[in-house]
PDB file of C-alpha atoms in Angstrom:
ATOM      1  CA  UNK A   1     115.484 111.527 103.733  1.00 73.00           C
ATOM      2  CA  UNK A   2     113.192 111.188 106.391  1.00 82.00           C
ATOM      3  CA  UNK A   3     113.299 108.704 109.506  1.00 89.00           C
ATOM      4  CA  UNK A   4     110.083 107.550 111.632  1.00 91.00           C
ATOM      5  CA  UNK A   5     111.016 106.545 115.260  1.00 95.00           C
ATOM      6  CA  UNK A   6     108.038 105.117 116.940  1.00 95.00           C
ATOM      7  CA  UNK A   7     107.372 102.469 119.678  1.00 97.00           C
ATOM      8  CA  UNK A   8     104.092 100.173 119.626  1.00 96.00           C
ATOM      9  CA  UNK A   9     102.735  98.322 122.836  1.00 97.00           C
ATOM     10  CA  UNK A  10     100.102  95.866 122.433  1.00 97.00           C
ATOM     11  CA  UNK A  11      98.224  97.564 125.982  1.00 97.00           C
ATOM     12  CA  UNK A  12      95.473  95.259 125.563  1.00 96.00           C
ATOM     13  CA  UNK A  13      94.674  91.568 127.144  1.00 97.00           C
ATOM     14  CA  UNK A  14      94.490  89.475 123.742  1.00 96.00           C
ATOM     15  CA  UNK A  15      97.271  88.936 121.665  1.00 97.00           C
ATOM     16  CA  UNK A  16      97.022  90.358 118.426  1.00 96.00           C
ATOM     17  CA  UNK A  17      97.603  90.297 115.190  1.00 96.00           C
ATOM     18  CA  UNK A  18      99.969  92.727 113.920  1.00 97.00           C
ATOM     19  CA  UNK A  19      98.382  96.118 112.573  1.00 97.00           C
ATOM     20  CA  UNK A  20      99.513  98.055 109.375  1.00 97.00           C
ATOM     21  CA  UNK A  21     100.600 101.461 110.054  1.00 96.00           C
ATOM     22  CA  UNK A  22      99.154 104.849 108.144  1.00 96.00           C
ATOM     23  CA  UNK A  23     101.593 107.743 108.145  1.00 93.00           C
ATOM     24  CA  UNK A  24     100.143 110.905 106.870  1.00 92.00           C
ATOM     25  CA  UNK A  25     102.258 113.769 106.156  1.00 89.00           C
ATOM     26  CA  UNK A  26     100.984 117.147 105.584  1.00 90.00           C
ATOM     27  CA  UNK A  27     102.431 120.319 104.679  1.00 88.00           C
ATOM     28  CA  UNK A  28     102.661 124.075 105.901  1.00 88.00           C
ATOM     29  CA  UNK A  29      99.153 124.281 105.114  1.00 90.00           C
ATOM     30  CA  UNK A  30      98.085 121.648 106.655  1.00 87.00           C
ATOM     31  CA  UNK A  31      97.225 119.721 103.667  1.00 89.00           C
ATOM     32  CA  UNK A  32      97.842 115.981 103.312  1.00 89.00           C
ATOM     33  CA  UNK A  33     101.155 116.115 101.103  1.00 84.00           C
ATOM     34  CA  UNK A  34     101.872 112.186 101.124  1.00 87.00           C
ATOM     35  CA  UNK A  35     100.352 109.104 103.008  1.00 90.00           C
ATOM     36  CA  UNK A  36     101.978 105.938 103.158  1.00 91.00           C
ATOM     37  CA  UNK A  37     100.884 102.261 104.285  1.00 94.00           C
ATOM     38  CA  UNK A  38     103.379 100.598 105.995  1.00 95.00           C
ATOM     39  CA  UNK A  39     102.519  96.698 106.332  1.00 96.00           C
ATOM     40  CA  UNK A  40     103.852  94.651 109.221  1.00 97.00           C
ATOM     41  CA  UNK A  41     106.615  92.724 107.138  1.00 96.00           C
ATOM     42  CA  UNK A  42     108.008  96.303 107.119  1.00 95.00           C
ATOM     43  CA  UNK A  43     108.694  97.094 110.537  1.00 95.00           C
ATOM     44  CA  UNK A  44     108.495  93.720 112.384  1.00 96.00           C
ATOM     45  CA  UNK A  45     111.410  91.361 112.352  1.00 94.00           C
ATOM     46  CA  UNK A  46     110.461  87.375 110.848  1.00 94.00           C
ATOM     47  CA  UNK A  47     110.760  85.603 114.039  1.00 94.00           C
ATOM     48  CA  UNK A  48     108.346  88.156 115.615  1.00 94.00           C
ATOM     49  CA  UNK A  49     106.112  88.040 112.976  1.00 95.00           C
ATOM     50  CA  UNK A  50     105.296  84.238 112.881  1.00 95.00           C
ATOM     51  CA  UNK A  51     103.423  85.006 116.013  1.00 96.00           C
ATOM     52  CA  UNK A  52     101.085  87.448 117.002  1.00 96.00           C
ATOM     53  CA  UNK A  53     101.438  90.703 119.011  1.00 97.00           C
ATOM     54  CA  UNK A  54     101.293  89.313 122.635  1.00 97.00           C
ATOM     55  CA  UNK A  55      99.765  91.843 125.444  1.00 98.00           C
ATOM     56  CA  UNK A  56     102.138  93.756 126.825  1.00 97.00           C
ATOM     57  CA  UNK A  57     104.813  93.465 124.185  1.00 97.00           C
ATOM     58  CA  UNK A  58     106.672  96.304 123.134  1.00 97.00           C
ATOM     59  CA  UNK A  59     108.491  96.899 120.188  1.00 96.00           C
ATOM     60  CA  UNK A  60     110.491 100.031 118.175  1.00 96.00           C
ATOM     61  CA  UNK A  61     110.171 101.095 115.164  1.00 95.00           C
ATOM     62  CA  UNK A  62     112.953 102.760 112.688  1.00 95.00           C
ATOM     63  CA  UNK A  63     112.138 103.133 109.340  1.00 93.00           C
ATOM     64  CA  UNK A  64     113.851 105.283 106.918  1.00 91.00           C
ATOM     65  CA  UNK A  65     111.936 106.870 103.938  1.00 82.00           C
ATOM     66  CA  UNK A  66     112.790 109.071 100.717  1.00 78.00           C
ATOM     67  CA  UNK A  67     109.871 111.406  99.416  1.00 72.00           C
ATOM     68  CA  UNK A  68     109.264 114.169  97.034  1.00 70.00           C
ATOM     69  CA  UNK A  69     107.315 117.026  97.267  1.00 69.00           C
ATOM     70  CA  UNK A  70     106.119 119.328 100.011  1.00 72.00           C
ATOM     71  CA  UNK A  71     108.134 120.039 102.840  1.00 81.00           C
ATOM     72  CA  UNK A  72     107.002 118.146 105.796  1.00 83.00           C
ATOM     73  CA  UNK A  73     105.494 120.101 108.805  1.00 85.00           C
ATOM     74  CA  UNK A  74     103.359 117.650 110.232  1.00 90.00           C
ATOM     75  CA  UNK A  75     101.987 114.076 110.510  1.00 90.00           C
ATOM     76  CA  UNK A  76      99.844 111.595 111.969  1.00 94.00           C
ATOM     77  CA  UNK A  77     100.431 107.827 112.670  1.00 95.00           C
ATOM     78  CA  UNK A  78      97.359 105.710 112.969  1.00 96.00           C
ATOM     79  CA  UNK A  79      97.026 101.944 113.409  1.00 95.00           C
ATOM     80  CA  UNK A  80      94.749  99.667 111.278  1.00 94.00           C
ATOM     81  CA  UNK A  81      94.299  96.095 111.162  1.00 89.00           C
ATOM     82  CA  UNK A  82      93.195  94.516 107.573  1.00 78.00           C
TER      83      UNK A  82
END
């Protein structure tokens, strides 16, 4: 399996709500081989997410995931907020 390792900050001046997470994974190629939403109940402890994403707060991320498929030679990790 595959592990992603990532830390957010919150460098803005509002709090926030938290923001869902897009990983895309591509291949050899360079061709989109898998892309997974991960929502905020995924990576962000209860207690922290009863209350939003305060400025300056950091947090890490370490998710484990199993796919199929293409080997993995690439990705991208974007931030949206539904």
């Amino acid at each position: 399996g595959l592990r992603l390792q990532a830390s957010l900050l919150n460098k803005g001046s509002l709090a926030t709500e938290w923001p869902s997470l897009v990983l895309t994974l591509k291949n050899e190629t360079g061709s989109v081989s898998n892309r997974k939403v991960i929502e905020p109940r995924q990576y962000v402890i209860a207690e922290q997410l009863m209350q939003n994403f305060q400025p300056g707060a950091q947090i890490s991320i370490n998710l484990p995931f199993i796919l199929s498929g293409d080997v993995v030679s690439n990705y991208e990790l974007g931030l949206f907020f539904p």
